[in-house]
Coordinates of C-alpha atoms (C1' of nucleotides) in Angstrom, one line a residue:
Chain A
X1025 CA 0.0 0.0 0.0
X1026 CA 2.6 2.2 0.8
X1027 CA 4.4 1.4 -2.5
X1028 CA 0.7 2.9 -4.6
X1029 CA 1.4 5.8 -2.4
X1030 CA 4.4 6.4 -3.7
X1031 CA 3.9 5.4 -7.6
X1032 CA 0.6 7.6 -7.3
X1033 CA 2.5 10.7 -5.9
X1034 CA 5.2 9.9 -8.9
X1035 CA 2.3 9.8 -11.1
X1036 CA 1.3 13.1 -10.4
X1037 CA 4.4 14.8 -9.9
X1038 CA 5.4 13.3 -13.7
X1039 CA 2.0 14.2 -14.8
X1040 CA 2.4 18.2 -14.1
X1041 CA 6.3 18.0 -14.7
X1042 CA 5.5 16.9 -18.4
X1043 CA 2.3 19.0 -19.0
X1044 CA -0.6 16.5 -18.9
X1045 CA -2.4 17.7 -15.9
X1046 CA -1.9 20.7 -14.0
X1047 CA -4.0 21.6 -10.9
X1048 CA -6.4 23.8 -11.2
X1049 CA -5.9 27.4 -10.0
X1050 CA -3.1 26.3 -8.3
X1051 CA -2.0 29.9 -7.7
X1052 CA -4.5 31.0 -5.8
X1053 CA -4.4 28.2 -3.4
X1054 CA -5.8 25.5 -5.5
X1055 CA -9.2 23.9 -5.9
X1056 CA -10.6 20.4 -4.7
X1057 CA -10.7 17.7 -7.1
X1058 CA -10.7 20.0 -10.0
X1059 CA -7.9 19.5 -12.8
X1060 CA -6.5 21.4 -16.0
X1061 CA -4.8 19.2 -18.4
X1062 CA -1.9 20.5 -19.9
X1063 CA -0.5 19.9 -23.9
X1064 CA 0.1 16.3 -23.4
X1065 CA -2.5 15.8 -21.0
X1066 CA -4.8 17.0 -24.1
X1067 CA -3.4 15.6 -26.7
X1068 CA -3.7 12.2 -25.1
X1069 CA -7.6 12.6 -23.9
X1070 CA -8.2 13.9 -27.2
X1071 CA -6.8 10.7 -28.8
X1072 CA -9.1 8.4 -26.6
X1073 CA -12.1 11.1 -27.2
X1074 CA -11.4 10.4 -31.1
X1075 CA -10.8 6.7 -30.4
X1076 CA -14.2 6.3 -28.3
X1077 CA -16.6 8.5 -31.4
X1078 CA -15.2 6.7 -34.4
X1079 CA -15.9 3.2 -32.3
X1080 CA -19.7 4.6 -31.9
X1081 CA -20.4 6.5 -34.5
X1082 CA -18.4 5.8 -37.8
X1083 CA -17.7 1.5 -37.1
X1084 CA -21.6 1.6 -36.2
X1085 CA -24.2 3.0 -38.8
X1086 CA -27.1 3.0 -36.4
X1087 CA -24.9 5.4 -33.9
X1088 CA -25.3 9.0 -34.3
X1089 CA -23.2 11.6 -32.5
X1090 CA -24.6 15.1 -30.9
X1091 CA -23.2 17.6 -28.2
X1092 CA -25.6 18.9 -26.4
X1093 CA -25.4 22.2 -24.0
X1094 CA -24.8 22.1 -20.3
X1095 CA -27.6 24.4 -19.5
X1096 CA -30.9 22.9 -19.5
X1097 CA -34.8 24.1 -19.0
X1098 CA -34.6 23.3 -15.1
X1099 CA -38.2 20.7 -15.7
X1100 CA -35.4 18.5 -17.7
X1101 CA -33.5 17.6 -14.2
X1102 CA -37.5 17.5 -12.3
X1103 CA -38.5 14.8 -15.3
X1104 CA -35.5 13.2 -14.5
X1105 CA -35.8 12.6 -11.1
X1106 CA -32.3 14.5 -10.0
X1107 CA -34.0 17.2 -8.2
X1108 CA -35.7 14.4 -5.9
X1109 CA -33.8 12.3 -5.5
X1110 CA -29.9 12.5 -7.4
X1111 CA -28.9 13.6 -3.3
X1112 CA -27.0 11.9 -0.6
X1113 CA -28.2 12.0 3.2
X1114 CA -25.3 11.2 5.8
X1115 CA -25.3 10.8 9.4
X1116 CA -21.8 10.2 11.3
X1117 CA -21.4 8.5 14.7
X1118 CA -19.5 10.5 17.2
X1119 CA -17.5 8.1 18.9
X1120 CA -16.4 5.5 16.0
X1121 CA -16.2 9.0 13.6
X1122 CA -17.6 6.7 10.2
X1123 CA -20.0 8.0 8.6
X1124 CA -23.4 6.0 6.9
X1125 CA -26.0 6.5 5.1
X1126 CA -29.6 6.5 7.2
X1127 CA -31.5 5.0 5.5
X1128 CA -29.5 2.3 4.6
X1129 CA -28.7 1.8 8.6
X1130 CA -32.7 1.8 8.5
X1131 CA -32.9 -1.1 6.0
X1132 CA -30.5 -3.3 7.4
X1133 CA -31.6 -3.0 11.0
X1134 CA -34.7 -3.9 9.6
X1135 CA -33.5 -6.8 7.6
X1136 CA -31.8 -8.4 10.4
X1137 CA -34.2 -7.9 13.4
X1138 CA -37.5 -8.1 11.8
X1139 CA -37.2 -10.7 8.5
X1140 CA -39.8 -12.5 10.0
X1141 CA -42.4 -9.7 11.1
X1142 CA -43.6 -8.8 7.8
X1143 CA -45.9 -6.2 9.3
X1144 CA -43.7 -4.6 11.4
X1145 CA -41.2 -4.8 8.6
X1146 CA -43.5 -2.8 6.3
X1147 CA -44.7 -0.5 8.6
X1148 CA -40.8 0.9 8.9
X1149 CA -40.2 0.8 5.3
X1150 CA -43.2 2.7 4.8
X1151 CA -42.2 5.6 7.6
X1152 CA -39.1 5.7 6.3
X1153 CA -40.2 6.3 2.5
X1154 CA -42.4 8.8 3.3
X1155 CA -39.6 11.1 5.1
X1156 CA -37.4 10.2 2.8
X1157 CA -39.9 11.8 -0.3
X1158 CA -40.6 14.3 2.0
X1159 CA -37.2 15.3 3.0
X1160 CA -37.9 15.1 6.6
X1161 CA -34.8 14.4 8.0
X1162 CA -35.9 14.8 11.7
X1163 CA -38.2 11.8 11.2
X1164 CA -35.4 9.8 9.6
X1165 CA -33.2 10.6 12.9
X1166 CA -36.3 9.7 15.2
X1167 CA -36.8 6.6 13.4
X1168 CA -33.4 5.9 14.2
X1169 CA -33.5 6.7 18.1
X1170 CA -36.7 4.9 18.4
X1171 CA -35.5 1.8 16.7
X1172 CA -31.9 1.7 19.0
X1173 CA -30.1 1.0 16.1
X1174 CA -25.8 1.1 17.3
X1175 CA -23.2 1.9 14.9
X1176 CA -21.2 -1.5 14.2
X1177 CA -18.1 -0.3 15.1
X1178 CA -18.0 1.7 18.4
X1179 CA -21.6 0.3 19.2
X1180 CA -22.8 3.3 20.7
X1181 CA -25.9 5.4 19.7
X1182 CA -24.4 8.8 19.7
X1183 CA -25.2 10.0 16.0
X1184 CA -24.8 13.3 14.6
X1185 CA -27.7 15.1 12.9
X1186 CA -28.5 14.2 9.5
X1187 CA -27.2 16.3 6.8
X1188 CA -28.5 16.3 3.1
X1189 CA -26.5 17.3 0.4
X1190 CA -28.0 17.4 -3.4
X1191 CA -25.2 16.8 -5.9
X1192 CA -26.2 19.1 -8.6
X1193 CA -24.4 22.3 -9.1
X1194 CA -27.2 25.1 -8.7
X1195 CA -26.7 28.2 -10.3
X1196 CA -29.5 31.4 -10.9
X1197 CA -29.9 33.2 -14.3
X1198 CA -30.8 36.9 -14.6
X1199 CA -34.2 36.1 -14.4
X1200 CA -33.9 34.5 -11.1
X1201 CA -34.8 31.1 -12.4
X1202 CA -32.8 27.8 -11.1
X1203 CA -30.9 26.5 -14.3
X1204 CA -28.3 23.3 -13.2
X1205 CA -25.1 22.7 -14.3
X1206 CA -25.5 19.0 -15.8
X1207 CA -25.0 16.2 -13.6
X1208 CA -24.6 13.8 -16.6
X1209 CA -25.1 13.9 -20.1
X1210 CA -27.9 11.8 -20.8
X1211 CA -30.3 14.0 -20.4
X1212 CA -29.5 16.0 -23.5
X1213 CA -29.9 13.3 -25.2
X1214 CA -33.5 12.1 -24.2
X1215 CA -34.9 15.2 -24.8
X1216 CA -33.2 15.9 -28.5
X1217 CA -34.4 11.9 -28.9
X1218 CA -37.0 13.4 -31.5
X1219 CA -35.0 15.4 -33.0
X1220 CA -32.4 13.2 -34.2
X1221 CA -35.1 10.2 -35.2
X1222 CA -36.8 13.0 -37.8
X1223 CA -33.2 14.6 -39.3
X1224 CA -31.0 11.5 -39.4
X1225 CA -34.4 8.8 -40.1
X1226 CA -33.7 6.7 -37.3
X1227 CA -35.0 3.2 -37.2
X1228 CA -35.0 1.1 -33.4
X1229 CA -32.4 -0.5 -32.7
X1230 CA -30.2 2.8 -33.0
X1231 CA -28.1 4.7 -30.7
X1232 CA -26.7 8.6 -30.0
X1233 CA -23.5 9.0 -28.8
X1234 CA -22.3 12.1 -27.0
X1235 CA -18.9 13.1 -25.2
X1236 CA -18.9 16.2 -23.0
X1237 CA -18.5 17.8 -19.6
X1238 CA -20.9 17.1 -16.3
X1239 CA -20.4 18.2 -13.1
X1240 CA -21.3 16.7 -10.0
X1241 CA -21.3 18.6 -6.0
X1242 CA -19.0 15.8 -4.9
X1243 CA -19.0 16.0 -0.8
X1244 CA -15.7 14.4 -0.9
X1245 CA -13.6 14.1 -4.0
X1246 CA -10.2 13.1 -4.2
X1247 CA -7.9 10.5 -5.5
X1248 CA -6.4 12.7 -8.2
X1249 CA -8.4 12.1 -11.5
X1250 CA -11.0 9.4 -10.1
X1251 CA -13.0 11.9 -8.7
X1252 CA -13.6 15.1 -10.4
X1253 CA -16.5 17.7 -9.2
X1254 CA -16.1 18.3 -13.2
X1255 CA -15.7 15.7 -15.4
X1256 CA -15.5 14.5 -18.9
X1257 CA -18.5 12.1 -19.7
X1258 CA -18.0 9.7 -23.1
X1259 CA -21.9 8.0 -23.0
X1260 CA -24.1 6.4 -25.7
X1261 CA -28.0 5.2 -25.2
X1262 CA -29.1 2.8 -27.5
X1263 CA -32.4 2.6 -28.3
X1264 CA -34.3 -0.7 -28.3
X1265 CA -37.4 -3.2 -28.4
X1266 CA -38.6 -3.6 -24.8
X1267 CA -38.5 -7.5 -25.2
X1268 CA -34.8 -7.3 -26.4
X1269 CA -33.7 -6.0 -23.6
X1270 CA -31.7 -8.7 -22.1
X1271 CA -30.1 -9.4 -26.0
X1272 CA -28.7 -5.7 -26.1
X1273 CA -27.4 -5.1 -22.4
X1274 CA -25.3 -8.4 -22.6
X1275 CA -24.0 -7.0 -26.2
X1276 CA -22.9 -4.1 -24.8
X1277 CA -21.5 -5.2 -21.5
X1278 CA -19.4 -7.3 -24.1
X1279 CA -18.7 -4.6 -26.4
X1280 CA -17.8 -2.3 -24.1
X1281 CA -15.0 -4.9 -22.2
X1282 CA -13.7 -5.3 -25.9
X1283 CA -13.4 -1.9 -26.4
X1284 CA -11.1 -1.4 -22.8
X1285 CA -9.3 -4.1 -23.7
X1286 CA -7.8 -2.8 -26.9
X1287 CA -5.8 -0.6 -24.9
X1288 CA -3.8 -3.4 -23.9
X1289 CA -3.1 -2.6 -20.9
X1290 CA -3.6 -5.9 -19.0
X1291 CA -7.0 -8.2 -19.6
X1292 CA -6.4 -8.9 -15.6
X1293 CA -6.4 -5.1 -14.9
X1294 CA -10.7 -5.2 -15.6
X1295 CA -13.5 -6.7 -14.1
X1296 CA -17.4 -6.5 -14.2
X1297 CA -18.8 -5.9 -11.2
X1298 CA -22.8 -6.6 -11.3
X1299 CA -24.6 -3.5 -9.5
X1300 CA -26.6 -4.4 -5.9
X1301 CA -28.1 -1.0 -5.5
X1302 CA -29.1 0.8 -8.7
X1303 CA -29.1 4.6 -9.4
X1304 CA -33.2 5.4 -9.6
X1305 CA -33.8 5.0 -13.2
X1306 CA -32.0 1.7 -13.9
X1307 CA -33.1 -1.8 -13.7
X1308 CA -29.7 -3.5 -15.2
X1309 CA -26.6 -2.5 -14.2
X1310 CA -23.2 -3.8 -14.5
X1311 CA -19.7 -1.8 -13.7
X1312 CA -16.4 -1.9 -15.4
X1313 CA -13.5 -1.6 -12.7
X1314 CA -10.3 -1.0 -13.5
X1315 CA -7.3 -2.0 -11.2
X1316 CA -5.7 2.0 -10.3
X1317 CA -2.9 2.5 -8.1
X1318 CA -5.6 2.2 -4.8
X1319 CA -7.2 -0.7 -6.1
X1320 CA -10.2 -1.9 -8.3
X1321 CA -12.6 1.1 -8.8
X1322 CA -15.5 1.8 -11.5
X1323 CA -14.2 3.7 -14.7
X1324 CA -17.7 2.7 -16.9
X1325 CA -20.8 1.9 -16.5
X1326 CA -24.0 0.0 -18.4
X1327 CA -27.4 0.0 -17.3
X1328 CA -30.3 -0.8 -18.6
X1329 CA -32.4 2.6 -18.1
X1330 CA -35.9 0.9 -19.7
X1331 CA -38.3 3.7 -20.9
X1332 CA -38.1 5.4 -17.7
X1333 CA -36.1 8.6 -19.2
X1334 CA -38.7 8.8 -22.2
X1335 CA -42.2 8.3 -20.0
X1336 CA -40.5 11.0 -17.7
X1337 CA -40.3 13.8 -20.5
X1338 CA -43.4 12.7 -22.1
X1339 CA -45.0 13.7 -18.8
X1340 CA -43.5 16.6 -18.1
X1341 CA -42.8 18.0 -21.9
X1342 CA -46.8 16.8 -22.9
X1343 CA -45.0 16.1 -26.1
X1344 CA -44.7 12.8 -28.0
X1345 CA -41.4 10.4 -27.0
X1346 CA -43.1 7.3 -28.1
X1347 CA -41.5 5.7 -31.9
X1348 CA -44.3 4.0 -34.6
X1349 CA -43.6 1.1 -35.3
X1350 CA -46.7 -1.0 -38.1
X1351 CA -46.5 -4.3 -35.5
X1352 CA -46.4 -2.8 -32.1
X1353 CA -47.9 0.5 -33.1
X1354 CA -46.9 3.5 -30.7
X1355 CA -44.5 2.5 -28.1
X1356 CA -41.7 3.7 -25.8
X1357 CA -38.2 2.1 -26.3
X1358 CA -36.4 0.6 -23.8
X1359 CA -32.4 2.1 -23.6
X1360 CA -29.6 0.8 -22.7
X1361 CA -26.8 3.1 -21.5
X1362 CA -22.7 3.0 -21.6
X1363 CA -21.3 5.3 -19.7
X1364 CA -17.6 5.8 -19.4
X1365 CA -15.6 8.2 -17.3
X1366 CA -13.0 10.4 -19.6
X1367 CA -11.3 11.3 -17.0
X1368 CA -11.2 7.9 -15.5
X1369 CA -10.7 6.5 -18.4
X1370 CA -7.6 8.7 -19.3
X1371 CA -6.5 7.8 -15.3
X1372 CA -6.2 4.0 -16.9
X1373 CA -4.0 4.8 -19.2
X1374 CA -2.1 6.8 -17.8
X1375 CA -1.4 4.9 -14.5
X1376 CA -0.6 1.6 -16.1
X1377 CA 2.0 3.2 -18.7
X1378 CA 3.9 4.8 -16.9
X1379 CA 7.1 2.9 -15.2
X1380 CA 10.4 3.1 -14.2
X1381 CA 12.5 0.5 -15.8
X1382 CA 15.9 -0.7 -15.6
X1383 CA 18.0 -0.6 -18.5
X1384 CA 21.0 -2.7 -19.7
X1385 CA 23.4 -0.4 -18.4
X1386 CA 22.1 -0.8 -15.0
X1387 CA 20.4 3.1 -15.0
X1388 CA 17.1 3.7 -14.7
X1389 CA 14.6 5.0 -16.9
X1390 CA 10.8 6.7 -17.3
X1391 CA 9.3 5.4 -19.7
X1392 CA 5.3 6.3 -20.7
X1393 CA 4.4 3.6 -22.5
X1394 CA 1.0 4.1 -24.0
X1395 CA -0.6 2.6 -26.8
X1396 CA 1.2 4.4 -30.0
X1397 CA -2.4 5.7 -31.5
X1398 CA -3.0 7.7 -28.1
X1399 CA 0.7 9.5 -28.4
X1400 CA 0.7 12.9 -27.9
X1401 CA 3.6 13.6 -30.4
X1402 CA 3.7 10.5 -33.1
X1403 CA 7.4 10.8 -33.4
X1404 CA 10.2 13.1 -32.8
X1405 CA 12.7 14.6 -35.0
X1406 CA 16.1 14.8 -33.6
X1407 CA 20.1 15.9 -34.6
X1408 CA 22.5 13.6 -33.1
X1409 CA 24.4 16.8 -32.7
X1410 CA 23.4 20.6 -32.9
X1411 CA 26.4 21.3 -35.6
X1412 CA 27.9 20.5 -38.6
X1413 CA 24.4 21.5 -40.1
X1414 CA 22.8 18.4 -38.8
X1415 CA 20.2 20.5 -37.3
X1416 CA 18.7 22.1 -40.1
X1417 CA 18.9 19.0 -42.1
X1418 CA 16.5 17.6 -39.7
X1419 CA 14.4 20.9 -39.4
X1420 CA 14.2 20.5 -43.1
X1421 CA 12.3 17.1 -42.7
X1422 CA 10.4 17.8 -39.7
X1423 CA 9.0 20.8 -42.2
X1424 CA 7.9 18.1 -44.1
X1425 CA 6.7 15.7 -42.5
X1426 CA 4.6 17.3 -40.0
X1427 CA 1.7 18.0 -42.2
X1428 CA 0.9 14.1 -42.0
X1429 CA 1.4 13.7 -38.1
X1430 CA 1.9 15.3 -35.4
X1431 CA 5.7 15.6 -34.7
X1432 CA 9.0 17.3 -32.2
X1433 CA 11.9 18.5 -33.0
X1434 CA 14.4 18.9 -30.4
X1435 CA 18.2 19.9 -30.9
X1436 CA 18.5 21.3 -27.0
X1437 CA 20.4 18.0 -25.3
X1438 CA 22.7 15.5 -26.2
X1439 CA 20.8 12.9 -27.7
X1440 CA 20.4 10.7 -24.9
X1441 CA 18.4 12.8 -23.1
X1442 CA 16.1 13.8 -25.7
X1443 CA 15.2 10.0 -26.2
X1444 CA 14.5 9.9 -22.9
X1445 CA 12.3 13.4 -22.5
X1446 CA 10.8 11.4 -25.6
X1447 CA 10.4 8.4 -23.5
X1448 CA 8.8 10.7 -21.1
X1449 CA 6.1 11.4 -22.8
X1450 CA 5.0 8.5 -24.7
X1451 CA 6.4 9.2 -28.2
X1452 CA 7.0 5.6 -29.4
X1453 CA 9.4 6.8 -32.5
X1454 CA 12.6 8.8 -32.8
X1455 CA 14.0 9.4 -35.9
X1456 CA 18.1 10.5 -35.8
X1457 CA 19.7 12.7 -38.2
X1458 CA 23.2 11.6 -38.3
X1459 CA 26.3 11.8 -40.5
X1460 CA 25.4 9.4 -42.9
X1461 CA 22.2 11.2 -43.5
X1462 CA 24.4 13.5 -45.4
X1463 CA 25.8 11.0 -47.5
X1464 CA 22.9 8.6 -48.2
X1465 CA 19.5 9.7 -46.9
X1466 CA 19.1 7.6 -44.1
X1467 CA 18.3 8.3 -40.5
X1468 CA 17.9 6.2 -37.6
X1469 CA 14.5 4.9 -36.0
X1470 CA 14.9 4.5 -32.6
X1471 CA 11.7 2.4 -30.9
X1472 CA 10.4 3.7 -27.5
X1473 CA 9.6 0.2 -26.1
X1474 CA 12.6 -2.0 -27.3
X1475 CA 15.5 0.8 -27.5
X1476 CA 16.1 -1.0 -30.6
X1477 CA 17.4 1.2 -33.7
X1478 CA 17.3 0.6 -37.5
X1479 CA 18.6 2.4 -40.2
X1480 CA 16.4 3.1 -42.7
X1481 CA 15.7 5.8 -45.9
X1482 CA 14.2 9.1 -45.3
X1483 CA 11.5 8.1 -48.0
X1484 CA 10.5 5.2 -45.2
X1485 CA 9.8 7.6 -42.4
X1486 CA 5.9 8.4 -43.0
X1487 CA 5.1 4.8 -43.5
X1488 CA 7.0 3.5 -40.1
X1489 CA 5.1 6.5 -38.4
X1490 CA 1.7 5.0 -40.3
X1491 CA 1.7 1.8 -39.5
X1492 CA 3.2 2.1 -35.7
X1493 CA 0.4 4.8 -34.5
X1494 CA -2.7 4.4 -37.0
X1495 CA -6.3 4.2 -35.3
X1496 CA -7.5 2.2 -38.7
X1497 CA -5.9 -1.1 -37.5
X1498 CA -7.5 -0.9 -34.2
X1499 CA -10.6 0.3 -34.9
X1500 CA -10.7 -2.9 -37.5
X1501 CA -10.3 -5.3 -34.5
X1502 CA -14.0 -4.0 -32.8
X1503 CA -15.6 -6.3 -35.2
X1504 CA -14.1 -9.3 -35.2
Chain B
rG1359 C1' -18.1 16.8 7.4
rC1360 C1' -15.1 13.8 11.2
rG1361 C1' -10.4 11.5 12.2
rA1362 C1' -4.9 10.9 10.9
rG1363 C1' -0.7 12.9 8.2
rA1364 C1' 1.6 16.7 5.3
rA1365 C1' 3.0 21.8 2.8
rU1366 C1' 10.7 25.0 1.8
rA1367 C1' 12.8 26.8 -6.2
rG1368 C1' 9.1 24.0 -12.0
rC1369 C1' 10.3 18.8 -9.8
rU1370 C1' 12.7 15.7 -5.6
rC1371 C1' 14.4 17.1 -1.0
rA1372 C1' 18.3 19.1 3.1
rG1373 C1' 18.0 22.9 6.7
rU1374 C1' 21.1 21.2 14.0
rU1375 C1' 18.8 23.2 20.8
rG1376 C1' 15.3 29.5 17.5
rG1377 C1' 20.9 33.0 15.4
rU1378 C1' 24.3 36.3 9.2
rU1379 C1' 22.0 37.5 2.8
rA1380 C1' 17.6 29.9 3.2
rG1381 C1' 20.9 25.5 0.4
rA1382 C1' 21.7 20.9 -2.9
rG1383 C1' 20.4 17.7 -7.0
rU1384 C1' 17.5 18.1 -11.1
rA1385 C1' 14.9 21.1 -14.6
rC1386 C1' 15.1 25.9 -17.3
rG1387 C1' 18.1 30.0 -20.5
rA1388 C1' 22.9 31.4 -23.0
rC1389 C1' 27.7 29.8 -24.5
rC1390 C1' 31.6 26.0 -25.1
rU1391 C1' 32.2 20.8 -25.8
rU1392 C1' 29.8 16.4 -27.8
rG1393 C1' 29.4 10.2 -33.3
rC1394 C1' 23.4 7.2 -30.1
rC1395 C1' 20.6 6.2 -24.6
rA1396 C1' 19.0 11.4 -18.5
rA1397 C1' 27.7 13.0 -20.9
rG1398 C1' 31.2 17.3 -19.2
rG1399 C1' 32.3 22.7 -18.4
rU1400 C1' 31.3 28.2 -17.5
rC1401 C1' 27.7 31.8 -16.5
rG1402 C1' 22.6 33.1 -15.4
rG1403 C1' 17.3 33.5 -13.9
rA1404 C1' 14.3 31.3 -10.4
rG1405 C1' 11.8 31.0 -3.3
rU1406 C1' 6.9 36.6 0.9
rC1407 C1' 9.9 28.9 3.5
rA1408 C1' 1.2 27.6 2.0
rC1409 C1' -1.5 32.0 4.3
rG1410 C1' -2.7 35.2 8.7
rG1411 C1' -1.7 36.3 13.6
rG1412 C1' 1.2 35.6 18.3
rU1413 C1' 5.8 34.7 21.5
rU1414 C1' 11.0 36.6 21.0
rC1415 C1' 16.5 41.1 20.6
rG1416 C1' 15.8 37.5 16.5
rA1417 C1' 11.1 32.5 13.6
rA1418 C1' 11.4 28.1 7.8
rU1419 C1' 12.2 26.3 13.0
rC1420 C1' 8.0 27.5 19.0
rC1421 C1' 2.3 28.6 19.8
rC1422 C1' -2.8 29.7 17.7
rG1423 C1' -6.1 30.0 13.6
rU1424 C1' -7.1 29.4 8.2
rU1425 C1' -6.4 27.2 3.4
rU1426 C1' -4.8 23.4 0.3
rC1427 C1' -3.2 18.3 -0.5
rU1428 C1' -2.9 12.9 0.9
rC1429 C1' -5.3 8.6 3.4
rG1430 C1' -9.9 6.3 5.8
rC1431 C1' -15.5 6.4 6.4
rU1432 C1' -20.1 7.6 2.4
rC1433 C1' -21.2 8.2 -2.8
rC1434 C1' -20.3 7.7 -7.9
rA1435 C1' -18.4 8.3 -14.1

RNA sequence: GCGAGAAUAGCUCAGUUGGUUAGAGUACGACCUUGCCAAGGUCGGAGUCACGGGUUCGAAUCCCGUUUCUCGCUCCA
């Protein structure tokens, strides 16, 4: 444990040394779980943003993309059920100093003392239900007194009050009305679920992607990028027959594991974890963890949301959500939902490429070593030595080159050290200008991973670049 | 929010029982040198010692408060 602590601080000191993620405001004192990212840093998420659309919407024809705004009419987030009940209600105990969530305490007390008392059981349930909907916290707390319920730990009955946060930003327009600073992006896409049917002539089964920021009142966030209070959202709800359900949320638990594991970063670094609790609108709900420097923890998610977005608006909006279809006539669509964290997401990456390897001549090294279609720079362009004209030989080609990918030149060190500020930051190829260069057109291609050099002909450079960092080839490998 | 720990240069860290103008390595800039894996040399810029009070002849160091960060409890993408 102490070791994570450690690679996670060396994570996040590498991480702002090399520009990928700064914090944010950091000269005024900083600010809570909120992060800028830096050239790298958006360079790389920009790679797995482009990754993540053209796996949605160009390798599937029934996916469409949109980006919709943050602001929303405040009846979206009533339809949706966030005002209500997207909140968290905490009590702490004073002498073991955890903290738990009442109503849960409520449940399980109930659970384990009165399984067999059905009546009694019920009557509980139904108390706590009602001050739950109507935010009477007091009750809650009686409920607890009367019911002696001890915290597991201290086993004492000394509880704090209970406070109740909601985990949407509010903010006021000019016009004093409540607008909300998205909590998740779905909602834009239910309520433009019209919209794109008529202008892109939609048939069910058929999905809309959409990548963009949420933000979420986090009480406590922390652990670097897993938990933002802003956030990068990547999610896609596909649209389906109500009895096909079951057919569609196993595809794209499947689909989605595929996709993570493209990144190769380790098949034992994931795992599904099926959901006990669900969020209020789902019925199905799996979790993809990924193994971070403090563990397993969730970086996406898939739930099966049913038609329980869709009724919602239609009863709020009084406008039509339901499709035609000549067999079932009008009906709503069930959705299933894939929901991956960017930030999290990026976190994966990130953590699991970066190490601190020992070379053959017993040094150390840092190397980053993502996947070469997420590099920030594709390759660098470097003079074994700034004289002799070497430099502007290889200026000459980076010139040329660099309309195709994106590239570095670099003549300020000796060359060791730019491979390794290379190595730093992921680039997987360095290409050498050297003596013979002068004599015969070739350079040196020097591979990030291996160390391993080859000479080869100036005229060769683009296609090594092509085929060691394309997306195509990947991309290819979702359907098979 | 409660509990525990922490904050000195861009980064990693030293700084003695309170005592000159707060240091090192590295990084950064300029120049010299340099035929392939963080090479060497010279010079230079860089810090309100997290912030605000207090004790003292004198505070990075002692005391109080605040902020921020890390870890745990809860929640999630």
């Amino acid at each position: 444990m102490e070791k994570n602590k450690d690679f996670l601080e060396f994570l996040v000191s590498h991480s702002k040394r090399y520009g990928f993620i700064f914090p944010s405001s950091e000269i005024y004192g900083g600010i809570n779980a909120i992060y800028d990212y830096g050239e790298y840093g958006v360079a790389l998420k920009n790679n797995i943003k482009d990754f993540w659309w053209k796996s949605m919407t160009q390798i599937h024809d029934n996916i469409v993309g949109i980006d919709s705004s943050i602001l929303m009419h405040s009846d979206v987030w009533s339809a949706s059920g966030h005002v209500q009940k997207f909140n968290e209600l905490l009590i702490d105990n004073k002498d073991s100093k955890k903290r738990y969530r009442p109503d849960l305490l409520i449940k399980n007390h109930v659970e384990k003392f009165f399984y067999k008392n059905e009546k009694k059981r019920k009557e509980i349930l139904s108390r706590l239900y009602d001050c739950l909907s109507n935010n009477n916290l007091l009750g809650i707390k009686d409920l607890i007194h009367e019911l002696n319920i001890h915290d597991p730990i201290s086993h004492t009955n000394h509880w704090t009050d209970i406070k109740y946060f909601n985990m949407m930003f509010k903010i006021e327009d000019h016009r004093k009305k409540n607008l909300f600073l998205r909590p998740e992006t779905a909602q834009g896409i239910f309520i433009n679920f019209q919209n794109v049917i008529k202008s892109n002539r939609m048939k069910i089964p058929f999905g809309i992607a959409q990548i963009g920021k949420s933000f979420r009142n986090e009480i406590v966030a922390r652990q670097f990028l897993f938990r933002l209070r802003e956030f990068e959202q990547m999610e896609m709800q596909f649209f389906i027959l109500p009895e096909e359900e079951k057919f569609w949320f196993k595809y794209w638990k499947n689909m989605r594991m595929k996709w993570h594991l493209l990144f190769n970063l380790g098949d034992e670094k994931y795992r599904f974890i099926e959901n006990t609790h669900l969020p209020h609108y789902a019925s199905l709900g799996t979790d993809i963890e990924f193994n971070f420097p403090f563990g397993f923890k969730e970086i996406e998610s898939i739930h099966s949301r049913r038609d329980f977005d869709l009724i919602k608006h239609e009863n709020y909006s009084k406008k039509n959500m339901k499709v035609f279809d000549k067999s079932k006539k009008n009906y709503f669509p069930y959705v299933i939902e894939t929901s991956l964290g960017l930030d999290r997401c990026f976190f994966t990456i990130f953590s699991s490429s970066l190490k601190k390897e020992k070379i053959n001549n017993g040094k150390i090294r840092t190397v980053l070593k993502i996947p070469s279609f997420l590099s920030p720079i594709k390759a660098a362009i470097l003079p074994l030595v700034k004289k002799d004209g070497l430099p502007e030989i290889a200026k000459k080609l980076f010139n040329n080159i660099k309309f195709d990918f994106k590239l570095l030149y670099d003549h300020t060190e000796s060359i060791g050290k730019l491979y390794r500020r290379q190595d730093a930051i992921g680039t997987p190829l360095c290409f050498t200008i050297d003596y013979d260069t002068c004599k015969n057109e070739t350079v040196t291609v020097r591979y990030r991973d291996s160390m391993k050099q080859y000479r080869i002909h100036i005229n060769e450079i683009k296609d090594v670049i092509k085929k060691e960092t394309e997306l195509k080839s990947i991309l290819r490998k979702i359907h098979n």
